[in-house]
Coordinates of C-alpha atoms and ligand atoms in Angstrom, one line a residue:
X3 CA 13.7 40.4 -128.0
X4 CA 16.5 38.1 -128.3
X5 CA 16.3 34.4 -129.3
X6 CA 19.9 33.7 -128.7
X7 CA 19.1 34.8 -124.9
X8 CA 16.3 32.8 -124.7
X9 CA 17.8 29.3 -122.8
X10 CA 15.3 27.7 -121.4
X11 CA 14.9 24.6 -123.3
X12 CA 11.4 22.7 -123.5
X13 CA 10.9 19.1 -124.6
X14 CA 8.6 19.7 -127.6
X15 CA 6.4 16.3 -128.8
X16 CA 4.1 15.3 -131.3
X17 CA 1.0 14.1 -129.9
X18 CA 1.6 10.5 -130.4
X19 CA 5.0 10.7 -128.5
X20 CA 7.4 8.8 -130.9
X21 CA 9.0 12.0 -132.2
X22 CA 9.9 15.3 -130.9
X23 CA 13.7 17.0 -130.0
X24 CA 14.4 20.1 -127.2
X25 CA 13.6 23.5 -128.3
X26 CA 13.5 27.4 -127.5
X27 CA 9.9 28.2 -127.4
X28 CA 8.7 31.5 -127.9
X29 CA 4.7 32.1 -126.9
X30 CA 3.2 35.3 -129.1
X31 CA 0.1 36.5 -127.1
X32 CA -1.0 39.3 -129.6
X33 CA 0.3 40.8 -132.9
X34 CA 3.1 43.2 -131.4
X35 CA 4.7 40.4 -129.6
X36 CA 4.3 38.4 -133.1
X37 CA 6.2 41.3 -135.1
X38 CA 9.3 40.9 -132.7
X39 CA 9.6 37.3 -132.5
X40 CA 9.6 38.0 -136.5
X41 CA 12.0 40.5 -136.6
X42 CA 14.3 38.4 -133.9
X43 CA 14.3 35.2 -135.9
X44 CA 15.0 37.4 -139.3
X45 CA 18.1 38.8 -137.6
X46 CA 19.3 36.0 -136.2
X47 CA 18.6 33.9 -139.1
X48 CA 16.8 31.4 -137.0
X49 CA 13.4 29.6 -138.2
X50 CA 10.3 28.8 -136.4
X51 CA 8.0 25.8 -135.9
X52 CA 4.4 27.1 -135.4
X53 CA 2.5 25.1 -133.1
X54 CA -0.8 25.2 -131.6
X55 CA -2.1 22.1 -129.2
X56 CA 0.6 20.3 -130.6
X57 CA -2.1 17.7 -131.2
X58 CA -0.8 16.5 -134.7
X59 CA 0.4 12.7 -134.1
X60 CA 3.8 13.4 -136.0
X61 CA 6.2 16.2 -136.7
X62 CA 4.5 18.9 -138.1
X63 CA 4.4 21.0 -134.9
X64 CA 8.2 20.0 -133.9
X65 CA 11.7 21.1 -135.1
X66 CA 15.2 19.8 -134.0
X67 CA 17.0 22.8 -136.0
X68 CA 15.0 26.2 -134.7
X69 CA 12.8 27.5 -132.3
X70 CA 9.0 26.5 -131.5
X71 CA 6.4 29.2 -132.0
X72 CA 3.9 28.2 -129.6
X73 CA 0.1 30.4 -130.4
X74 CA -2.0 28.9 -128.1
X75 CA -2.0 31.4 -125.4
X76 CA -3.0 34.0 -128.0
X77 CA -6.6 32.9 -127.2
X78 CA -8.3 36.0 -125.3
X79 CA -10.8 37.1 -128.3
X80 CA -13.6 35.0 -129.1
X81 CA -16.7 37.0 -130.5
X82 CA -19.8 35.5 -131.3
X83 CA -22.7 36.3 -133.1
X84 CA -25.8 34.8 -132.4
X85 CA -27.9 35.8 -135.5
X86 CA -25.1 35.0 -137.7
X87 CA -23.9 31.8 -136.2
X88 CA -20.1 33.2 -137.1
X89 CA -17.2 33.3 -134.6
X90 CA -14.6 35.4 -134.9
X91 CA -11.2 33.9 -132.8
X92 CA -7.7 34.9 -131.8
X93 CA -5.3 31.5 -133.3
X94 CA -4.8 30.0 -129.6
X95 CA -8.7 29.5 -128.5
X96 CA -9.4 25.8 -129.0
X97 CA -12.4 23.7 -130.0
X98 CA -13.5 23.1 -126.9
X99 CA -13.4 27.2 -125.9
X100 CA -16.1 27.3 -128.8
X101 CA -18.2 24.9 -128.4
X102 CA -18.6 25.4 -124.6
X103 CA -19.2 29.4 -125.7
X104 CA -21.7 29.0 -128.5
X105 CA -23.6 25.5 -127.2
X106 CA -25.5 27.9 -124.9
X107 CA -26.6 30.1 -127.8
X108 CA -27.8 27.3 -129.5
X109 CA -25.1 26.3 -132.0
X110 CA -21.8 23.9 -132.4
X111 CA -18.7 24.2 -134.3
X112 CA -19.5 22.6 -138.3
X113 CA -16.3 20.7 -137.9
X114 CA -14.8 19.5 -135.0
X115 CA -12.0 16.8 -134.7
X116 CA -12.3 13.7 -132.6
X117 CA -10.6 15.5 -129.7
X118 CA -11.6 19.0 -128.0
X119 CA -7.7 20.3 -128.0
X120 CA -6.9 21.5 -131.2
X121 CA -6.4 25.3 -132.0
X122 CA -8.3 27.1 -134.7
X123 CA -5.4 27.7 -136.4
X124 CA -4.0 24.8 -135.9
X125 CA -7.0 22.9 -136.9
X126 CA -7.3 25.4 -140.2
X127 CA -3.6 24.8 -141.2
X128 CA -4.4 21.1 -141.6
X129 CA -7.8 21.3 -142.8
X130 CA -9.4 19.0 -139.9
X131 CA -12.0 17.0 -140.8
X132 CA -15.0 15.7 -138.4
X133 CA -17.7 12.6 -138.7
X134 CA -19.6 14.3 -140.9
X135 CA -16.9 15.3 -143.1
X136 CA -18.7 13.9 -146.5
X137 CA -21.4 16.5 -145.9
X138 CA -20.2 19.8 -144.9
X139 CA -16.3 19.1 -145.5
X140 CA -13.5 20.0 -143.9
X141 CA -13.0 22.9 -141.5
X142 CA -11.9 24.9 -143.9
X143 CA -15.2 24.8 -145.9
X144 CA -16.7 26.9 -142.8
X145 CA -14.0 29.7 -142.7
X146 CA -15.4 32.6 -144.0
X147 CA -11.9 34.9 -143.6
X148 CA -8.7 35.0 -141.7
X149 CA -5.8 37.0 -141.1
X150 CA -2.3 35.8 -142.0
X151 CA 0.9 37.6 -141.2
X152 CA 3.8 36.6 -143.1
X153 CA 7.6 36.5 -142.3
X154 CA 8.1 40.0 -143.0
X155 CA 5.5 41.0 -140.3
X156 CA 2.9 42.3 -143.2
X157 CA -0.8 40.8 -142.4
X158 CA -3.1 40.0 -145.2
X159 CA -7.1 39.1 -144.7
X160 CA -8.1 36.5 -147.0
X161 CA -11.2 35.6 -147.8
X162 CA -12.4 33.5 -150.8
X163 CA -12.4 36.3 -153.1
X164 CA -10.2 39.1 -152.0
X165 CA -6.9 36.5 -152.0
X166 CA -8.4 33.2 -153.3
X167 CA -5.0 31.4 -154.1
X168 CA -3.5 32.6 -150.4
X169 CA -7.2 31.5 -149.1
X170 CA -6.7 27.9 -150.5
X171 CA -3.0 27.7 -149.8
X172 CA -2.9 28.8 -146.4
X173 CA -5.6 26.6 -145.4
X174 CA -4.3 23.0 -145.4
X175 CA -0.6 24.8 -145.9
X176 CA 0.3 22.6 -142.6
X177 CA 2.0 26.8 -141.4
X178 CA 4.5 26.7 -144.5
X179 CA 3.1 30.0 -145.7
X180 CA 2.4 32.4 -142.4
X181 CA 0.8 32.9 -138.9
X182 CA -3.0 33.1 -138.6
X183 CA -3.5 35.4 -136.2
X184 CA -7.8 35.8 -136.6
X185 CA -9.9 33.6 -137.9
X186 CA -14.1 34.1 -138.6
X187 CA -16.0 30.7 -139.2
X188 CA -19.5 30.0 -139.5
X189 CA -21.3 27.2 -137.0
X190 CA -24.0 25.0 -137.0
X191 CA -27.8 26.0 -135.4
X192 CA -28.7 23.3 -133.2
X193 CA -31.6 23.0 -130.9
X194 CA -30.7 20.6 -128.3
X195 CA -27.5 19.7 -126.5
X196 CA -28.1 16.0 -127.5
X197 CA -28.3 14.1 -131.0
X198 CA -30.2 11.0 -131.6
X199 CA -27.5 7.9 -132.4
X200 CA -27.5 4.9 -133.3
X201 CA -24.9 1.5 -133.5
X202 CA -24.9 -1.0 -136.1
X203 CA -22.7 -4.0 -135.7
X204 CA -20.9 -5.2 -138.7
X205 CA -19.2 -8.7 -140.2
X206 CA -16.4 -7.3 -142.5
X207 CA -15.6 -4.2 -144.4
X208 CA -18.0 -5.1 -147.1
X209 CA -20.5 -4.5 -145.1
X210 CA -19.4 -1.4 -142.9
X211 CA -18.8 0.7 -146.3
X212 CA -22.1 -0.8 -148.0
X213 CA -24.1 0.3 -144.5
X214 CA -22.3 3.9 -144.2
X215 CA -22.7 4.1 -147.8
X216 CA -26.5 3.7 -147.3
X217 CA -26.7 6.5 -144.8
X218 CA -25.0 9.0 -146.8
X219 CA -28.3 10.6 -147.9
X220 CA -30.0 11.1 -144.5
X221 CA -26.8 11.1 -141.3
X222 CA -26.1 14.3 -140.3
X223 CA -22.3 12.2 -138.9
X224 CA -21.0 8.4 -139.5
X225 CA -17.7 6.9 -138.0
X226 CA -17.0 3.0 -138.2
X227 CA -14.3 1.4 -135.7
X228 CA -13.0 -1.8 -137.3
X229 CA -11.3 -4.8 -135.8
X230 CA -7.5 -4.8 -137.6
X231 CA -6.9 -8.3 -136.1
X232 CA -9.6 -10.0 -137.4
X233 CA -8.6 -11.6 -140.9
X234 CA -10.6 -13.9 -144.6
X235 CA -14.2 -13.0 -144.3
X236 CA -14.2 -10.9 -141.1
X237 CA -11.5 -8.3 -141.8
X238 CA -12.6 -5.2 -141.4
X239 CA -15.6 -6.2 -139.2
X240 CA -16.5 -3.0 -136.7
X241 CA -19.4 -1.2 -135.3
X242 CA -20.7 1.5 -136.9
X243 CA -22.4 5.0 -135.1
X244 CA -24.5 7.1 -136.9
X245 CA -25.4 10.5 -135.5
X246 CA -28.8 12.6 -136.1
X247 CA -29.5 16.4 -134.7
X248 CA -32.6 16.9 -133.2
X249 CA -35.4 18.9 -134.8
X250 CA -37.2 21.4 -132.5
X251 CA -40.1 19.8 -131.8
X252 CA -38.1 16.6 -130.8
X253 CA -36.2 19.1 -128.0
X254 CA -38.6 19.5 -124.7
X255 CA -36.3 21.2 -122.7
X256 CA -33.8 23.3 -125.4
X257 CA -32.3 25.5 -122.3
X258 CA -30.9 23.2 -120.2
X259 CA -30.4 20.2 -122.8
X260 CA -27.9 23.3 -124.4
X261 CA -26.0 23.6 -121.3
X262 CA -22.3 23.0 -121.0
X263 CA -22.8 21.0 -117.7
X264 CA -24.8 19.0 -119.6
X265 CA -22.3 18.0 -122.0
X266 CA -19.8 17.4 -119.5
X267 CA -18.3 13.5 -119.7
X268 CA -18.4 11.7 -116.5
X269 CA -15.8 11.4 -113.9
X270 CA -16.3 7.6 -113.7
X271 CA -16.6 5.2 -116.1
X272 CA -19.6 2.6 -115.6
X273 CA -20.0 4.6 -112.2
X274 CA -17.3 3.1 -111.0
X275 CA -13.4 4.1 -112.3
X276 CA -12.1 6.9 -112.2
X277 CA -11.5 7.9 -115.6
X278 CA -8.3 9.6 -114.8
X279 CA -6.6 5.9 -114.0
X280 CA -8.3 4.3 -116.5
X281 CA -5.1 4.5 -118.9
X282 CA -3.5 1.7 -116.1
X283 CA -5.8 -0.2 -117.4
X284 CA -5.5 0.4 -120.8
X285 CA -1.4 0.0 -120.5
X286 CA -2.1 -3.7 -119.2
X287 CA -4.2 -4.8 -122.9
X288 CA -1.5 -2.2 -125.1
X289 CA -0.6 -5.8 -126.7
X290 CA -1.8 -8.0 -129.2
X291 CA -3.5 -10.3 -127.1
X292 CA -5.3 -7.7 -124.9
X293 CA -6.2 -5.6 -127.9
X294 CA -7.8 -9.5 -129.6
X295 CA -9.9 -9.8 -126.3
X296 CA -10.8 -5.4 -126.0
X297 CA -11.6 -5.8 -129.9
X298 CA -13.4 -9.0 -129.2
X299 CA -15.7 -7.6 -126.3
X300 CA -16.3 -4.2 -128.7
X301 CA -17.7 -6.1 -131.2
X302 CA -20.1 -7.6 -129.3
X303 CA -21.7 -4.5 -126.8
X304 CA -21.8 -3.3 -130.6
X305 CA -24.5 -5.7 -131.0
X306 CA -26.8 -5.4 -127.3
X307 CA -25.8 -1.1 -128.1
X308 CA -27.4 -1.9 -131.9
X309 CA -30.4 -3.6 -129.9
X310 CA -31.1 -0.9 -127.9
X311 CA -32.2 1.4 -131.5
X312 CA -31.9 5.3 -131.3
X313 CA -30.7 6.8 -128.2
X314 CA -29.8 10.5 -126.9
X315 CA -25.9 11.5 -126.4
X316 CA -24.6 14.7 -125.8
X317 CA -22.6 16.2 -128.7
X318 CA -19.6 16.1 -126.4
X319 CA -19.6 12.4 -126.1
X320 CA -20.8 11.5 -129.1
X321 CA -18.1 13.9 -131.0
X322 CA -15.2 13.8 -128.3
X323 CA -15.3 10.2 -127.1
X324 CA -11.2 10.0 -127.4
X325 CA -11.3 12.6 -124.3
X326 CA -13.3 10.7 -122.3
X327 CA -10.1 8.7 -121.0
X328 CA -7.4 11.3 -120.5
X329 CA -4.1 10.1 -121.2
X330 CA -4.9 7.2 -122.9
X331 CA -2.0 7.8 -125.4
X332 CA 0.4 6.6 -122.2
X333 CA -1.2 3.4 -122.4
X334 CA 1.7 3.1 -124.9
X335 CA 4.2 3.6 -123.3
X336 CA 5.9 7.2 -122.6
X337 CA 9.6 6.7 -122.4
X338 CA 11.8 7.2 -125.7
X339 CA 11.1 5.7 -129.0
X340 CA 8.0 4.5 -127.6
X341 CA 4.2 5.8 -128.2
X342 CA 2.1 5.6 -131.5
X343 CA 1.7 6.7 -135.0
X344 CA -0.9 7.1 -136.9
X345 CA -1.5 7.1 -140.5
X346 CA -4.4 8.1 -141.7
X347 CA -4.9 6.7 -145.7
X348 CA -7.4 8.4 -148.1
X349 CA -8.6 6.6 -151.5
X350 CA -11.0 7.3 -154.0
X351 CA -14.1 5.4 -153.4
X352 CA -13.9 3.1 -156.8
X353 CA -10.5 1.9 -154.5
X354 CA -11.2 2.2 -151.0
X355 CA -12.1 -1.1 -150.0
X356 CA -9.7 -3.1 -152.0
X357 CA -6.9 -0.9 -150.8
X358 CA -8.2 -0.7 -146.9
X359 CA -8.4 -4.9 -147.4
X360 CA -4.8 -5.4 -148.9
X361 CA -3.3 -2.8 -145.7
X362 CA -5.4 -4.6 -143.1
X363 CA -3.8 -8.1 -144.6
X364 CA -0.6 -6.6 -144.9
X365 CA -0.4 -5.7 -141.4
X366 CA -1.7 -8.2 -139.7
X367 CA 1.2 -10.3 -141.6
X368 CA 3.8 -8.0 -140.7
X369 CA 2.7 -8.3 -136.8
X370 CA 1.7 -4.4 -137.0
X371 CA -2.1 -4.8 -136.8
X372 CA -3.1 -1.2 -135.9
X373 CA -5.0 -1.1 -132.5
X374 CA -7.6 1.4 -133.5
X375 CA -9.4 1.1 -136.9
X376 CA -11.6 3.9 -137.7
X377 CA -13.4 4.7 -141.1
X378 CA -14.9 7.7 -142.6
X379 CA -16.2 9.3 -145.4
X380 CA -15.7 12.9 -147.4
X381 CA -15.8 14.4 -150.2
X382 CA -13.0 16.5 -152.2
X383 CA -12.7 20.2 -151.4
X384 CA -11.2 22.8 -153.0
X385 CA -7.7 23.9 -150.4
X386 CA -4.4 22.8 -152.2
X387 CA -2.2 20.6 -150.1
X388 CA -5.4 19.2 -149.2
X389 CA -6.3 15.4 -147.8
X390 CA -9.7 15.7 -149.1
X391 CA -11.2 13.6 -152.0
X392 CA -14.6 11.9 -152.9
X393 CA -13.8 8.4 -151.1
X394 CA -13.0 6.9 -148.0
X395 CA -10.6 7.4 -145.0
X396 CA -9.3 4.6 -142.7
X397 CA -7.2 5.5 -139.8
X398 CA -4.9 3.2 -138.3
X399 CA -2.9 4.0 -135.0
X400 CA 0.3 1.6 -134.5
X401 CA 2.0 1.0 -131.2
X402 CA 6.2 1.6 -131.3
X403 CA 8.5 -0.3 -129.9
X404 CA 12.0 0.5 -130.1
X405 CA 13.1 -2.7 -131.2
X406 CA 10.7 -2.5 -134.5
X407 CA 10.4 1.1 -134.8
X408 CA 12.8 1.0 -138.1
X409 CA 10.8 -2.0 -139.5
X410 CA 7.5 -0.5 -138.5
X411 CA 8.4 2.5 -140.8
X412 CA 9.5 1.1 -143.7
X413 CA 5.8 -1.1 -143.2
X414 CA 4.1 2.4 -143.2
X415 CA 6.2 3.9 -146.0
X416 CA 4.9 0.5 -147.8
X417 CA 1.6 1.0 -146.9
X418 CA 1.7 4.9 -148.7
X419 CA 2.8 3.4 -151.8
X420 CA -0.5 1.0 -151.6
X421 CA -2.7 4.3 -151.1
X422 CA -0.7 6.5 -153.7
X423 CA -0.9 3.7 -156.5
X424 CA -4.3 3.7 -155.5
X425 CA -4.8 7.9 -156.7
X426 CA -4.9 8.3 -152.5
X427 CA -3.4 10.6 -150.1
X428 CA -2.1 10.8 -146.8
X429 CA -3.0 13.4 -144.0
X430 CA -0.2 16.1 -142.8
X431 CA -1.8 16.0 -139.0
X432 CA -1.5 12.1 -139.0
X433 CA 2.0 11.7 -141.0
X434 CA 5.4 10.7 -139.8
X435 CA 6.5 9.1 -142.9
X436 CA 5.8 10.6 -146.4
X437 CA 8.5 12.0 -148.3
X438 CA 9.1 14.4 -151.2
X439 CA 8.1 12.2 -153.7
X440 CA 5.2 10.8 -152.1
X441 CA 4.6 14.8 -152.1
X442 CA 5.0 15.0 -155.6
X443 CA 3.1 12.0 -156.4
X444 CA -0.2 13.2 -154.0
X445 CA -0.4 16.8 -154.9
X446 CA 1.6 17.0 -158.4
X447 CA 4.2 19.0 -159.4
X448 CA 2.8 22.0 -161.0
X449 CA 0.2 22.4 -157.5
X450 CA 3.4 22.2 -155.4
X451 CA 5.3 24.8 -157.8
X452 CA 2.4 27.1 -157.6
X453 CA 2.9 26.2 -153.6
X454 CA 6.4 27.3 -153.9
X455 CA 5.7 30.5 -155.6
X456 CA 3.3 31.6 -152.6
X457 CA 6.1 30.6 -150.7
X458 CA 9.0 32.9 -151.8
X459 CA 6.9 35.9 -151.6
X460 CA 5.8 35.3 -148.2
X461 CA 8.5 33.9 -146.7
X462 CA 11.9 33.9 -148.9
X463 CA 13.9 32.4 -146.6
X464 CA 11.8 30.0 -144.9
X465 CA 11.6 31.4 -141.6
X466 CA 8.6 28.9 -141.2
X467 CA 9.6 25.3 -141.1
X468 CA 8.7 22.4 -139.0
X469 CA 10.7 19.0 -139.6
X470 CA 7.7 17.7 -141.0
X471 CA 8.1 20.7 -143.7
X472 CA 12.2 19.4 -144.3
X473 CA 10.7 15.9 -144.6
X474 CA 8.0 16.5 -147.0
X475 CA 8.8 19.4 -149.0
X476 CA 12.4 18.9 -148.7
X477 CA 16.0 21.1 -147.0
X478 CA 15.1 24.8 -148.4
X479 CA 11.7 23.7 -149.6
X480 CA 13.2 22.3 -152.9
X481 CA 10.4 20.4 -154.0
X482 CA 8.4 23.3 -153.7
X483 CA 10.2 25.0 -157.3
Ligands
LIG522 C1 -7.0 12.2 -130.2 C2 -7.0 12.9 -131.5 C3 -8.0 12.8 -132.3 C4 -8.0 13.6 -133.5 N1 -9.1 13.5 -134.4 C5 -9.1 14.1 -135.5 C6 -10.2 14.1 -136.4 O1 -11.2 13.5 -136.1 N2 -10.1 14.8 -137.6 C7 -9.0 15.5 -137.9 O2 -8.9 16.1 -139.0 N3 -7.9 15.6 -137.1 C8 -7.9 14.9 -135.9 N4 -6.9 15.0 -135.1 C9 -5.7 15.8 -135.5 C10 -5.8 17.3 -135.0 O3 -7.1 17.7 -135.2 C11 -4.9 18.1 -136.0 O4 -3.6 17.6 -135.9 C12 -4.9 19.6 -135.7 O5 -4.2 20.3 -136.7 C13 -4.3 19.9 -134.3 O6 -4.4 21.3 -134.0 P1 -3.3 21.9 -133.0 O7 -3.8 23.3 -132.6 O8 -3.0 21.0 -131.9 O9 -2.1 22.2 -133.9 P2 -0.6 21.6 -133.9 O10 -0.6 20.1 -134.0 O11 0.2 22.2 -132.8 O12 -0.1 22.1 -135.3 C14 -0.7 21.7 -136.5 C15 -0.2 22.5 -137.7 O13 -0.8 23.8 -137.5 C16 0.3 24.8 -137.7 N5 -0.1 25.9 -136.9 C17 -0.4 25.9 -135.6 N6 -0.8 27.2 -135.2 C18 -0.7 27.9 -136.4 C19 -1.0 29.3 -136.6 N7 -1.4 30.2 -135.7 N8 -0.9 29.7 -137.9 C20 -0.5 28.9 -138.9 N9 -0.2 27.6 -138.7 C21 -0.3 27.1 -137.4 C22 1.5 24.0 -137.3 O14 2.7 24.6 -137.9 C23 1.3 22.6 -137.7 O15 1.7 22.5 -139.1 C24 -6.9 14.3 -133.9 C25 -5.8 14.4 -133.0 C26 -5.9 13.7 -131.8 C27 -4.7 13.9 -130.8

C-alpha cells in the first residue's frame, strides 16, 4: 500500500462541525490491513489520526498535517456471553451494535454515552462516561482486556495486571499511544427493556445539586438539564431525571419488554412530525430568544412530567434521547466556521457549584449563554489522562458564529482557567481549547512524563497524532518529556 497514491481527499469533521481540514483516509478492516497502513505511513514518514464515529465535538479525531485512520468498519466480531455478561468486540462495532445484540439476552452496556454512535475504541480511548457515571464509572471501569498494536505493528493484550501502566494509559490516552484492535467489557444484567424514571423540576443550581446529591445512595442514573439564561436566584434552575432498573418481579412480560423493536424511538414526535425535519424547527429557535422561550417551556412540562411520579421508558430513550432528533447539530448552522462547541468542565465537589455559578454568570455576560446545560455526577477513577474525579460535571454546548468565533474562544479558554484554579479538569472528547499548560496544570508534570515515556517506546516518532494531540501535548509531543 501506498499513501502517497492514495488521492481521494475526504472532508474529515469533528462532531460539532466548527473544526475539521481535508484528509487521505485510510479504513483498516482487520489486523493485516492494519500492519500495512503501519508500515506505509513508517516509510513515508506520514502520521495518522485514529478515528472512530468521529463523534468527539472537537479535534481529537481530525488532522490538517497527515492522514485519517478511520476503524469503524473493522466491526464484524462481536461475541457475547450470556453467562458471563462479557462482550468481546472488533474497535469499529458501536454502542448501538451492542446494546441491540445483548438487550435480547437480557443485558445493556454498563456505560453508554448520551448518543448510540460512538465506537468501542473510540469510546475507551476517551474514557466515556454515562448518567450513572458516580456509580459504576467510566467505560473504562468495565473493560476487562484489550488489544493494542503499536506503531511498529507489535500487539500487546493488556489487562489490569499483565500491563497495568499500558492498561491505564491507553485507556483515556485520547489514541496517543496505539490502535485497539479487540476489546472484552463486562455489561449490565437487566430484566426488562424499560427502567422506572422520574422528573423533578428545580429553581436554581442549589437545589438541582442538593436533589441529585440526595439520590446518590439509591439511582441506578441522574442527569440534570439547566437553563444557562436564567440569571440571581434562578441560575442554574433545570429539570432533573432520575433513572431506576426494574427488579424481576416488577417485569411481567421480560421477552418482549427486552426486544430491540421495543426500544426503537418513534418516527414522529408527539405523533405528529416527522422527527427527521424536526432540526428545521430547531434551526428557527438556534438563537437567544428562541432558546429563552424552548428553555422557558422545558422548565415547565418539567413540572406536569414531575406530576405524573414514576413512569416506564425504554433504556433507549431514556439513555439516547440526543438521537431521537437526527441532525439536530445542523440546527446550528452547517456552513464554515459555524456549528457548536462544547466544553465539558469537571470540579471537585467542595467547588462545583461555586465554579458552575461564576461560568453560568460569566457567560450569560459575555452573550455566550450555552444552549444546553447538562449536569452530572462521578467519581475519580484510576486511567491517567483521565476526566474523572469525585465531583461534578456541567456541560455547556455554545453556538459559533463566525463573527465571534475568536472572542468566543478566548471566553472558553477563560472559562478553563475558572475550572483549573478550581483543582478541575476538562474532557478530551468535549475540548477545542486547552493547551499545554492547561495539560500540565490538569494532569501534572511527572503523570504526563510518565505519559511520554509509554510514548517513545510505542511509538518514537509519533506516527499517531491528531491536532487535538499538537494542541495539547504540544509539536513532537514536547510536553510529554
Ligand atoms: C450527541 C453526543 C452525546 C455525547 N454524550 C456523551 C456522554 O454522555 N458521555 C461521554 O463521555 N461522551 C459523550 N459524547 C462523546 C463521545 O462519546 C466520545 O467523543 C467518544 O470518544 C466518541 O467515540 P467515537 O468512536 O466517535 O470516536 P472518535 O470521536 O472518532 O475518536 C475519539 C478518540 O478515540 C481515538 N480512537 C478512535 N478509534 C480508536 C482505536 N481503534 N484505537 C485507539 N484510539 C482510537 C481517536 O484518536 C480519538 O482520540 C457524546 C458525543 C455526542 C456527539
Amino acid at each position: 500500500m501506498e499513501l502517497a497514491a492514495q488521492r481521494s481527499f475526504e472532508w474529515c469533521e469533528g462532531w460539532g462541525m466548527a473544526s475539521g481540514s481535508h484528509a487521505r483516509v485510510l479504513r483498516p478492516r482487520g489486523l493485516d490491513e492494519l500492519r500495512e497502513c503501519l508500515a506505509a505511513a513508517r516509510d513515508e514518514g506520514a502520521s495518522f489520526a485514529l478515528r472512530g464515529g468521529g463523534c468527539s465535538y472537537g479535534d481529537a479525531n481530525t488532522t490538517s498535517r497527515g492522514v485519517v485512520l478511520d476503524l469503524s468498519r473493522w466491526n464484524a466480531r462481536l461475541d457475547f456471553d450470556t453467562r458471563s455478561g462479557v462482550a468481546e468486540v472488533d474497535p469499529g462495532v458501536t454502542v448501538r451494535q451492542l446494546w441491540q445484540s445483548i438487550l435480547p439476552r437480557g443485558h445493556w452496556p454498563a456505560v453508554v454515552s448520551g448518543t448510540m454512535f460512538p465506537t468501542l475504541a473510540g469510546a475507551a480511548a476517551m474514557n466515556i462516561h454515562g448518567k450513572n457515571a458516580w456509580r459504576v464509572g467510566p467505560i473504562g471501569d468495565s473493560i476487562l482486556e484489550f488489544d493494542l498494536v503499536d506503531a511498529a505493528g507489535e500487539l500487546r493484550t493488556c489487562t489490569r495486571t499483565t500491563h497495568p501502566d499500558l492498561f491505564h494509559a491507553a485507556i483515556a490516552g485520547a489514541g496517543s499511544l496505539g490502535v485497539f484492535t479487540r476489546l472484552r467489557l463486562s455489561t449490565k444484567r437487566v430484566h426488562s427493556g424499560e427502567l422506572l424514571v422520574r422528573a423533578k423540576r428545580t429553581a436554581n443550581l442549589a437545589e438541582t445539586m442538593e436533589w441529585m446529591e440526595s439520590r446518590l445512595g439509591t439511582a441506578d442514573y441522574l442527569v440534570a438539564w439547566i437553563d444557562c439564561f436564567k440569571d440571581g436566584e434562578a441560575s442554574g434552575r433545570g429539570v432533573i431525571h432520575e433513572g431506576r432498573h426494574l427488579r424481576p418481579d416488577e417485569e411481567a412480560d421480560p421477552e418482549r419488554s427486552l426486544s430491540v423493536a421495543r426500544q426503537e424511538l418513534p418516527a414522529r414526535i408527539a405523533g405528529v412530525f416527522p422527527k427527521s425535519e424536526v432540526w428545521r424547527f430547531l434551526r428557527l429557535v438556534n438563537n437567544d430568544a428562541g432558546m429563552r422561550f424552548v428553555n422557558a417551556a422545558k422548565h415547565l412540562a418539567g413540572e406536569i412530567e414531575e406530576r405524573q411520579g414514576w413512569y416506564r421508558q425504554s433504556h433507549a430513550a431514556f439513555a439516547f434521547l440526543l438521537d431521537y432528533v437526527p441532525n439536530w447539530k445542523w440546527a446550528y448552522g452547517r456552513s464554515e466556521l459555524r456549528g457548536l462547541v462544547q466544553h465539558q468542565l469537571f470540579v471537585p465537589k467542595e467547588r462545583a457549584k461555586e465554579v458552575f455559578l461564576a461560568v453560568l454568570e460569566r457567560d450569560r455576560r459575555a452573550g455566550h449563554a450555552s444552549y444546553l446545560g447538562v449536569v452530572k455526577r462521578h467519581r475519580a477513577d484510576a486511567f491517567w489522562l483521565t476526566h474523572g474525579l469525585d465531583g461534578w460535571s456541567l456541560a455547556l454546548d455554545y453556538k459559533v458564529e463566525p463573527a465571534r468565533r475568536v472572542e468566543l474562544m478566548a471566553h472558553l479558554d477563560g472559562n478553563t482557567r475558572l475550572v483549573l484554579e478550581a483543582g478541575g479538569r476538562l474532557y478530551l472528547a468535549k475540548d477545542s481549547v486547552m493547551g499545554v499548560e492547561d495539560a500540565r496544570r490538569m494532569w501534572g508534570g511527572e503523570l504526563l512524563a510518565r505519559f511520554g515515556a509509554l510514548k517513545r517506546e510505542l511509538d518514537p516518532r509519533g506516527l499517531f497524532q491528531s491536532d487535538q494531540h499538537r494542541r495539547v501535548f504540544g509539536a513532537d509531543f514536547a510536553a510529554l518529556s
